[in-house]
XYZ file of C-alpha atoms in Angstrom:
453
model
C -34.498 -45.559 -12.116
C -32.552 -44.901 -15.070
C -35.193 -41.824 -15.969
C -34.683 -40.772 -12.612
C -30.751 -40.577 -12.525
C -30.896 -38.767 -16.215
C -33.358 -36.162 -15.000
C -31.269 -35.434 -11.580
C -27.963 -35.248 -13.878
C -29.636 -32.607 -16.337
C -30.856 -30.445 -13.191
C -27.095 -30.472 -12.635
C -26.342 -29.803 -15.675
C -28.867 -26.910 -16.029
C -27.328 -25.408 -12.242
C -24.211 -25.309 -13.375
C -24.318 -23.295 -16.384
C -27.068 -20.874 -14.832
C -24.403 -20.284 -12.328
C -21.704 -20.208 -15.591
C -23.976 -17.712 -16.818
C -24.655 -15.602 -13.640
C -20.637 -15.171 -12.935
C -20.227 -14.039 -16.476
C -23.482 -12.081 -16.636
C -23.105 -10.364 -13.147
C -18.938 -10.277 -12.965
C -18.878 -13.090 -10.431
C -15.713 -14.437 -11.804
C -12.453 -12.769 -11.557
C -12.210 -8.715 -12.466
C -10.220 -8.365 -15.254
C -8.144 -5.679 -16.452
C -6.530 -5.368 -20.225
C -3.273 -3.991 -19.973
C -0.557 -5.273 -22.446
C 2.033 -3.179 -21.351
C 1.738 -3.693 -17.548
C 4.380 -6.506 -17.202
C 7.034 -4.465 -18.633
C 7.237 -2.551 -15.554
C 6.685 -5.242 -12.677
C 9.892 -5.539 -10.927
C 10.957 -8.964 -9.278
C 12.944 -8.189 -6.056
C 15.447 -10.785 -5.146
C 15.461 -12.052 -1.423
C 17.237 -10.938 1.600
C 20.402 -12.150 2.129
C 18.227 -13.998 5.609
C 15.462 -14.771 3.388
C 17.615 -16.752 0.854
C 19.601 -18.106 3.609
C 16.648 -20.253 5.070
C 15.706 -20.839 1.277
C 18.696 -22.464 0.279
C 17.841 -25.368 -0.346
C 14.655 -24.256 -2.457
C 14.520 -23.711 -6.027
C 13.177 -20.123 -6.850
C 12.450 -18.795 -10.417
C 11.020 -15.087 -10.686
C 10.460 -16.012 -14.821
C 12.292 -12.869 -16.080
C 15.280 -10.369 -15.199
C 15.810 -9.710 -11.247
C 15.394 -5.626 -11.940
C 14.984 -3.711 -9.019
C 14.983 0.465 -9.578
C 13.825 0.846 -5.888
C 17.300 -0.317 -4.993
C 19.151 1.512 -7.347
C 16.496 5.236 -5.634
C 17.572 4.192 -2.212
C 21.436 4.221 -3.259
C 21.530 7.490 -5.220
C 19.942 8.507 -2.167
C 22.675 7.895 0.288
C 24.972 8.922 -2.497
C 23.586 12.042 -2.279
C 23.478 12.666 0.934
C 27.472 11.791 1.415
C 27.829 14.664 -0.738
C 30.424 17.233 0.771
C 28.378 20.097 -0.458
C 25.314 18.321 1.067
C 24.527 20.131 4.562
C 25.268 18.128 7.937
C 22.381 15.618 9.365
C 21.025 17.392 12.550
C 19.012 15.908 15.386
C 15.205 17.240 14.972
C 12.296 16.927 17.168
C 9.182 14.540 16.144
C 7.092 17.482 14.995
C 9.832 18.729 12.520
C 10.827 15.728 11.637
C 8.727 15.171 8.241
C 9.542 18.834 7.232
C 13.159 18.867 6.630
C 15.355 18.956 4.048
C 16.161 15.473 4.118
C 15.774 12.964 1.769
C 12.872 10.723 2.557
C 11.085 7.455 1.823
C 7.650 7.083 2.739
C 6.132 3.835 3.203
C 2.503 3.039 3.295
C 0.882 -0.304 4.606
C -2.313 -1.852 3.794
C -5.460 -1.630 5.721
C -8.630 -1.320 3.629
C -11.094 0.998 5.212
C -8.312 1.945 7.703
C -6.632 4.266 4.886
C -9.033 6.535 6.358
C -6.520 7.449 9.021
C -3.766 8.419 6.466
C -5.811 10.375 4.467
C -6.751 12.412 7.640
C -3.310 12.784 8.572
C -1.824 13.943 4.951
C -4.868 15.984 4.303
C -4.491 17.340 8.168
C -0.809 18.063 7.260
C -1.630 19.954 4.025
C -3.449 21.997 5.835
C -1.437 23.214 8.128
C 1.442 23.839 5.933
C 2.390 27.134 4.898
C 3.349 25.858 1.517
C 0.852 23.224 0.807
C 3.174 20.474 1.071
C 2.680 18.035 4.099
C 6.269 16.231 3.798
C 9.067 18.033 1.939
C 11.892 16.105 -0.362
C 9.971 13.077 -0.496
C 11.873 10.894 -2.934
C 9.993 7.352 -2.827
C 7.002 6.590 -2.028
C 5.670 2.893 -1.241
C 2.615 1.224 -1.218
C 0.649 -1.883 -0.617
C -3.332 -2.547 -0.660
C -5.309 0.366 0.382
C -1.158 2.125 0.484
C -1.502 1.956 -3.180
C -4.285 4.419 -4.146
C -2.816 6.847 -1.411
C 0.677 6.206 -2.942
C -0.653 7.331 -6.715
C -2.442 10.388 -5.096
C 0.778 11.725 -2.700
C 3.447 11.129 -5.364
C 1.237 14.635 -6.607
C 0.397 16.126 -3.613
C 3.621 15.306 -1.835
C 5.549 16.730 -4.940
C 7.159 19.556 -4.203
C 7.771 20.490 -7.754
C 4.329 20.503 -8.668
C 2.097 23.366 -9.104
C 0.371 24.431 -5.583
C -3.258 24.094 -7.158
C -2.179 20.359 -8.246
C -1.373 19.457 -5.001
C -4.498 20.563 -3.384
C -6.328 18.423 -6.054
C -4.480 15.670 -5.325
C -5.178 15.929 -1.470
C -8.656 16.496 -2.225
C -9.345 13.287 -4.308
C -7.437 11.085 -1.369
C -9.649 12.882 1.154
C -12.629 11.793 -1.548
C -11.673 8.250 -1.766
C -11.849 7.464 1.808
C -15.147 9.103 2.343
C -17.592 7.071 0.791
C -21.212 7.730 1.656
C -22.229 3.922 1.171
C -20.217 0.878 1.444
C -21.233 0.015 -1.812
C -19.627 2.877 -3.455
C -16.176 0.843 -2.819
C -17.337 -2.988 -2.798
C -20.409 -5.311 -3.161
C -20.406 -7.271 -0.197
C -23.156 -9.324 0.579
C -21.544 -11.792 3.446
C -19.400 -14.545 3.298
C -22.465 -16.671 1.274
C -21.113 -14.786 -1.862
C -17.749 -17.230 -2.215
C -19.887 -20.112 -3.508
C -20.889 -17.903 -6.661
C -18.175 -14.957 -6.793
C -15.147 -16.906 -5.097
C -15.109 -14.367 -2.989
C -16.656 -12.004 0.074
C -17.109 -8.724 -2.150
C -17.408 -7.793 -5.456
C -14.463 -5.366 -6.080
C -16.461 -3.377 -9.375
C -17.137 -0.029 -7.280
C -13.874 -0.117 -6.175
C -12.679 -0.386 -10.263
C -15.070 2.811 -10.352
C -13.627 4.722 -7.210
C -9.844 4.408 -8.029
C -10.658 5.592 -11.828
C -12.458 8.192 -10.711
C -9.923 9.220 -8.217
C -7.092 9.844 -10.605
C -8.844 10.361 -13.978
C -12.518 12.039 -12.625
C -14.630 12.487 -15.739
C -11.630 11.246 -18.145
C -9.741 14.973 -16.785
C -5.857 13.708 -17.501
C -4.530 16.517 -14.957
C -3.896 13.635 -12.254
C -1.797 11.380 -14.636
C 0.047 14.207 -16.152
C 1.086 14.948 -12.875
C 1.842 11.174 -12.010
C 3.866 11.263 -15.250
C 6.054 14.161 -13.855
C 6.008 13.953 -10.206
C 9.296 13.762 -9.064
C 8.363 11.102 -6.781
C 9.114 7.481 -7.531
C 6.250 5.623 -6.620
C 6.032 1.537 -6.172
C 3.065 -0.803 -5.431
C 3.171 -3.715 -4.327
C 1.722 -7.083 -4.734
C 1.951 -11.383 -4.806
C 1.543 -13.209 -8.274
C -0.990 -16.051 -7.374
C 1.029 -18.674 -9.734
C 4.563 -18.441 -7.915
C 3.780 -16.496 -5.128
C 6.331 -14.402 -5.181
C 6.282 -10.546 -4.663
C 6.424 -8.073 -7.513
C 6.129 -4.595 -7.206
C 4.852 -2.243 -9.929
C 7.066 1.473 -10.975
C 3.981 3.706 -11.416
C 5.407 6.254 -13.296
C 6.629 4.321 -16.125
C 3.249 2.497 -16.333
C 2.468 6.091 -17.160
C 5.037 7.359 -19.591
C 5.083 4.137 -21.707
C 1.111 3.597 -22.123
C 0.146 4.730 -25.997
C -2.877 6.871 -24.426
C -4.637 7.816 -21.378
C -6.963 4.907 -20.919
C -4.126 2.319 -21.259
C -2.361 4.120 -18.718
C -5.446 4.752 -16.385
C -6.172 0.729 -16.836
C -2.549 0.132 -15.751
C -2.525 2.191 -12.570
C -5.772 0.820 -11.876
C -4.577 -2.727 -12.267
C -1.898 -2.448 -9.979
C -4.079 -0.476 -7.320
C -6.478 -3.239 -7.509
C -4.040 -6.170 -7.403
C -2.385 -4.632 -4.218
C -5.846 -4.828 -2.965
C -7.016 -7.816 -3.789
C -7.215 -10.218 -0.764
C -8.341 -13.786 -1.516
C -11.590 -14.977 -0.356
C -12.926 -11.548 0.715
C -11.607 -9.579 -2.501
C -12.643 -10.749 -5.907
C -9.663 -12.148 -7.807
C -7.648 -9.389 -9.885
C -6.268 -11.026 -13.009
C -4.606 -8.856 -16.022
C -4.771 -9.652 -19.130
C -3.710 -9.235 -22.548
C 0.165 -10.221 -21.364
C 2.240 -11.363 -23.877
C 3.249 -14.725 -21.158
C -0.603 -14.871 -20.488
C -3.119 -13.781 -17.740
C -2.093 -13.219 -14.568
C -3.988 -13.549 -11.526
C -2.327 -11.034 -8.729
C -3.096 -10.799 -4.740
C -2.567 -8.220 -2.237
C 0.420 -7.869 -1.226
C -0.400 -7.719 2.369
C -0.123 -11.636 1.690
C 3.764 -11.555 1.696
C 4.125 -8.285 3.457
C 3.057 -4.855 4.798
C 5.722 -2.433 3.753
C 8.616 -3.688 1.282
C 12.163 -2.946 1.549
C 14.309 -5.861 2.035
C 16.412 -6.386 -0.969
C 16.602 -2.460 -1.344
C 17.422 -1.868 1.903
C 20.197 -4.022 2.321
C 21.273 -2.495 -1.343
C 21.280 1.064 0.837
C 23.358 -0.276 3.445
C 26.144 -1.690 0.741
C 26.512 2.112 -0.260
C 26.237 3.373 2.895
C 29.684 1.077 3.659
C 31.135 2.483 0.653
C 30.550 5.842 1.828
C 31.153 5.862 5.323
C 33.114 2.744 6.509
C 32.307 0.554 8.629
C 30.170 1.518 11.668
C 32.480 0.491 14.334
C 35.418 2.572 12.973
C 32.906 5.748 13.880
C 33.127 7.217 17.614
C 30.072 6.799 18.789
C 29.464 3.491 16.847
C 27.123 4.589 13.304
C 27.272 8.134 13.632
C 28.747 8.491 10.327
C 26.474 5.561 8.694
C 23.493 7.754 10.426
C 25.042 10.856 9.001
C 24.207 9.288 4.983
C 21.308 7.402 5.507
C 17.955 9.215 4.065
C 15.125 8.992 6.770
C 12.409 6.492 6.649
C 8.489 7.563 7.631
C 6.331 4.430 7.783
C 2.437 4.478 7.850
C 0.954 1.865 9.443
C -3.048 2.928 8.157
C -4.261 0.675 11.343
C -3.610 -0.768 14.664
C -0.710 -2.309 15.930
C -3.032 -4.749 18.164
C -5.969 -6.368 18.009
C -9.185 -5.963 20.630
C -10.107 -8.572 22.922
C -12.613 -11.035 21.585
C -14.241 -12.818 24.350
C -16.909 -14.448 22.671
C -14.417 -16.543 21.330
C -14.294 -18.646 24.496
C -17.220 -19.488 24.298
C -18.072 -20.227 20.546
C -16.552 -22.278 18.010
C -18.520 -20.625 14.947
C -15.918 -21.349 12.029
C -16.047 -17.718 10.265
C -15.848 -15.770 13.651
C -12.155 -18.062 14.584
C -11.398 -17.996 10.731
C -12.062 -13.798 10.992
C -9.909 -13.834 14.420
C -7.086 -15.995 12.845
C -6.574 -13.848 10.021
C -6.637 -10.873 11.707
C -3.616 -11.861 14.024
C -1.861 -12.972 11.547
C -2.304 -9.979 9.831
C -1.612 -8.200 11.996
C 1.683 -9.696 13.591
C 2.924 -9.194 9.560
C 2.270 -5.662 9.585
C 4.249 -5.221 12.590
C 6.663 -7.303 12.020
C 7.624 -6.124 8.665
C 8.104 -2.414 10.026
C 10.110 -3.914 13.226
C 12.544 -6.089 10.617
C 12.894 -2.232 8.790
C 15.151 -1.361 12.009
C 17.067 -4.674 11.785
C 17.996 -3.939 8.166
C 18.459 -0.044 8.723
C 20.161 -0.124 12.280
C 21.869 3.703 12.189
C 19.222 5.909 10.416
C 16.150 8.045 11.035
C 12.773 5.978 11.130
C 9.833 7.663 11.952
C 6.169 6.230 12.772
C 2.619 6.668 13.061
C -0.290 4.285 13.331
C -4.157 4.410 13.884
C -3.436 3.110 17.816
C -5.711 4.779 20.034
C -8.948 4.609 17.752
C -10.968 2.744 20.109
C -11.044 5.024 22.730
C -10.644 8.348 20.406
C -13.431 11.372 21.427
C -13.976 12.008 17.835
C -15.290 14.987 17.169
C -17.484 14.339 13.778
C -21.211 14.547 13.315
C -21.428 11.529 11.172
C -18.504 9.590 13.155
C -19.208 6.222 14.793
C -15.968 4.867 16.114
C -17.258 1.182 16.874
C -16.136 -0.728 14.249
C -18.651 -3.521 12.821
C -18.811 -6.150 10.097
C -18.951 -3.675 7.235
C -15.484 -3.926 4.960
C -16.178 -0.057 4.249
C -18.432 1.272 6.741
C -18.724 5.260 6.214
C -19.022 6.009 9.498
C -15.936 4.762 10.816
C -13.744 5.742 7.913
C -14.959 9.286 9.233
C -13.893 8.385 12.591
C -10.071 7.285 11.424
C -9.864 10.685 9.251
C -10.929 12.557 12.387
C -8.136 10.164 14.336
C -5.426 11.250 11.362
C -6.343 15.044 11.839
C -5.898 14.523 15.892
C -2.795 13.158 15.967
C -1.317 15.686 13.168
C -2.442 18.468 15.693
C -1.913 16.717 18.699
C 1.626 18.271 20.277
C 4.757 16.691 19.168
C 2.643 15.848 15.736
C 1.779 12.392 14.527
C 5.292 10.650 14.314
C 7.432 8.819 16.809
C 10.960 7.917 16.918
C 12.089 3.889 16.187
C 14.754 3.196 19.188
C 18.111 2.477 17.307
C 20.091 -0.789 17.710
C-alpha cells in the first residue's frame, strides 16, 4: 500500500516538473520582455468625475504620480484652436472631413485580426491622396490591442512633417502586418487544450516577431527614428493585472529615453504586446527588469476600447475657459464647437454580433463562454465610443467601423469573408482590407457623423 502511494506521488512528482520544464523549455509560461526604463513613461489616468462618483466609497491607489500628458495634448489643442489668428471652424462634408486643417485626435480600438479593416482603409487613403498623407494635422493618436501596432506605424505615416518616402514605408509595413500568409506567423494557437500547459489559447512568440519586424525590419532604425520625431503623440493603452487599473504608455518618450535601439524596440514592443494581451486566449505579457518588480499587463480592451475620459473632461475645462459656458452661445455650443479639435474614432470591427442559433440548442461550455465574451466585448467597444459624445457634447466626432463585412462582395482572389475559429485567419484579414479600401472609395468616404446632444 504504502509502495503503492510513494510510487503514484513520484509519477506526480515527475509530471509536474516535465510540465515545469516544457513551459520553460517551449515558452509556455508568461512572454517576457526586459525593459528597465518602460515604467517611467506609463501614465496613470485618474477617473472620471462619474467614474469616481460611483467609486466613492472605494479606496484606489495608482502606486505613483497621477501624470497624464494626453490631457495636458487635448488642452493645448483647444488652446490653439481659440486662437484669434486661428481660421474659423466650417461645416465640411463626411468625405472632407479627415482632410482639413483641423486639429485632430485619432482613436483606434482593439480587434485582433479585425485591424485588417484599418489597415485597408489608411493604406486605401494613402493612396488616394495627392500628398501621401491619408489624415492631415493629426495631433494624437490612440491605441489599444491590435490599435497599438497601427498607432506606432500612423504616428509616421500620418505625420505630415515627415519625409514622403517615410510615410509610404510606414503604410507599407501596416499593410504587411495585417497580411499574414499563415496564422502562425502572428500566434501559436493550438485550441483551447493549450491553457492547461501555456495558461493560455495561443502562444503570442510570432506575434513578438511580427511587431519587431514591423518597426525595426532587419534591425533598419528608419521606423524608430521616425517614431522619435513624428510630430504625433502617440498613447497605448493597457490594464496592470495586480490593481487593475488602466495605464497607458507615451510612445515617443519610450523612444527618446531608451540608451539604444534594442531597448527602445523592446519597449515599444512591450507595450504593443501588453495592449494585446487578452487573458486566457493571449499568453500573459509581463515586463521585467522594473525597478518596483515584474509586471504582468493585459489588454486593455479589458477596461476599455478607446480611452479618453479623464482627458476629455480636462478638454472641456479649457474649452469653458475659452468660450463660456454653452448656454450663453446662440444656438446653444456653437462657440464650445467652434474650439473643440475633431475626434475620428476607429472601431477595427463590428458594432454587432451575428446570430448564433446553435446556441439554443447546445449548452457546450466554450461555444456560451466564446458567445459571452464576445457580447460583452462588444457592448464595451460601443459603449466606450457612445460615452465619447456624452463627454464631448459640442464637437466634431467622426466614425467608421468594419459593419457590413458579412455581406461585403469582396473583390480579392485570396478573400474568404466567412469568418471561422482561426484568431488570425489570412483569408479573412484579406477580406476586411478589401472592406477598408471599399468604404474609403465608396461615395461620401468611410466616415460618418456622431448626432450631437
Amino acid at each position: 500500500m504504502l509502495k503503492g502511494i510513494l510510487i503514484a506521488l513520484a509519477i506526480l512528482l515527475a509530471a509536474g516538473l516535465l510540465v515545469w520544464w516544457l513551459r520553460k523549455k517551449l515558452n509556455w509560461g508568461p512572454q517576457a520582455i526586459h525593459s528597465p526604463h518602460f515604467a517611467d513613461h506609463i501614465h496613470k489616468p485618474r477617473a472620471s468625475k462619474f467614474i469616481a462618483d460611483i467609486q466613492r466609497d472605494a479606496r484606489l491607489d495608482h502606486h505613483g504620480p497621477r501624470k497624464d500628458p494626453m490631457s495636458w495634448e487635448l488642452r493645448k489643442m483647444v488652446a490653439r484652436k481659440a486662437d484669434p489668428g486661428t481660421p474659423p471652424h466650417r461645416k465640411v462634408e463626411a468625405h472632407e472631413a479627415p482632410h482639413t486643417h483641423h486639429e485632430k485626435i485619432l482613436m483606434l480600438s482593439g480587434g485582433g485580426q479585425w485591424g485588417a479593416y484599418g489597415a485597408g482603409l489608411f493604406k486605401a487613403m494613402h493612396d488616394a491622396s495627392p500628398d501621401q498623407l491619408a489624415m492631415r494635422n493629426v495631433k494624437v493618436i490612440t491605441g489599444i490591442s491590435t490599435g497599438s501596432l497601427q498607432t506606432l506605424l500612423l504616428m509616421v505615416a500620418l505625420d505630415g512633417n515627415a519625409r514622403p518616402e517615410l510615410r509610404q514605408y510606414a503604410i507599407e509595413r501596416l499593410e504587411w502586418g495585417y497580411s499574414p500568409k499563415h496564422e502562425s506567423e502572428v500566434v501559436d494557437n493550438r485550441g483551447m487544450i493549450q491553457m492547461l500547459l501555456r495558461g493560455a489559447q495561443a502562444g503570442t512568440g510570432p506575434l513578438r516577431k511580427r511587431i519587431r519586424d514591423a518597426i525595426y525590419e532587419n534591425e533598419d532604425a528608419t521606423m524608430l527614428e521616425a517614431i522619435r520625431d513624428s510630430s504625433i503623440e502617440g498613447y497605448i493603452g493597457f490594464v496592470e493585472a495586480n490593481c487593475g487599473l488602466f495605464h497607458y504608455a507615451d510612445v515617443r518618450e519610450l523612444v527618446r529615453t531608451a540608451p539604444d535601439n534594442e531597448a527602445a524596440v523592446e519597449a515599444l514592443t512591450a507595450a504593443a504586446m501588453a495592449s494585446s494581451a487578452m487573458p486566457v486566449f493571449h499568453q500573459q505579457l509581463r515586463v521585467t527588469g522594473l525597478e518596483h518588480g515584474d509586471r504582468s499587463l493585459y489588454d486593455g480592451g479589458v477596461r476599455r476600447s478607446v480611452f479618453f475620459e479623464r482627458a476629455v473632461e480636462e478638454m472641456h475645462e479649457e474649452i469653458k475657459k475659452r468660450a463660456g459656458h454653452p448656454d450663453d452661445a446662440d444656438p446653444p455650443g456653437h462657440e464650445q464647437a467652434m474650439v473643440t479639435p475633431d475626434f475620428f474614432v476607429v472601431r477595427n470591427g463590428p458594432t454587432v454580433r451575428t446570430s448564433a442559433p446553435h446556441l439554443d440548442a447546445s449548452d457546450n461550455p466554450l461555444h456560451n463562454g466564446k458567445r459571452g465574451y464576445d457580447l460583452l466585448v462588444n457592448e464595451s467597444e460601443v459603449g466606450a465610443i457612445a460615452n465619447l459624445r456624452l463627454l464631448n457634447p459640442h464637437g466634431d466626432i467622426w466614425v467608421t467601423t468594419a459593419d457590413g463585412w458579412d455581406n461585403f462582395d469582396c473583390q480579392c482572389e485570396e478573400a474568404d469573408c466567412s469568418k471561422e475559429d482561426e484568431m488570425f485567419k489570412p483569408a479573412f484579414m484579406a477580406c476586411l482590407r478589401d472592406l477598408g479600401r471599399h468604404k474609403a472609395q465608396r461615395e461620401g468616404g468611410p466616415w460618418w457623423e456622431m448626432r450631437k446632444l
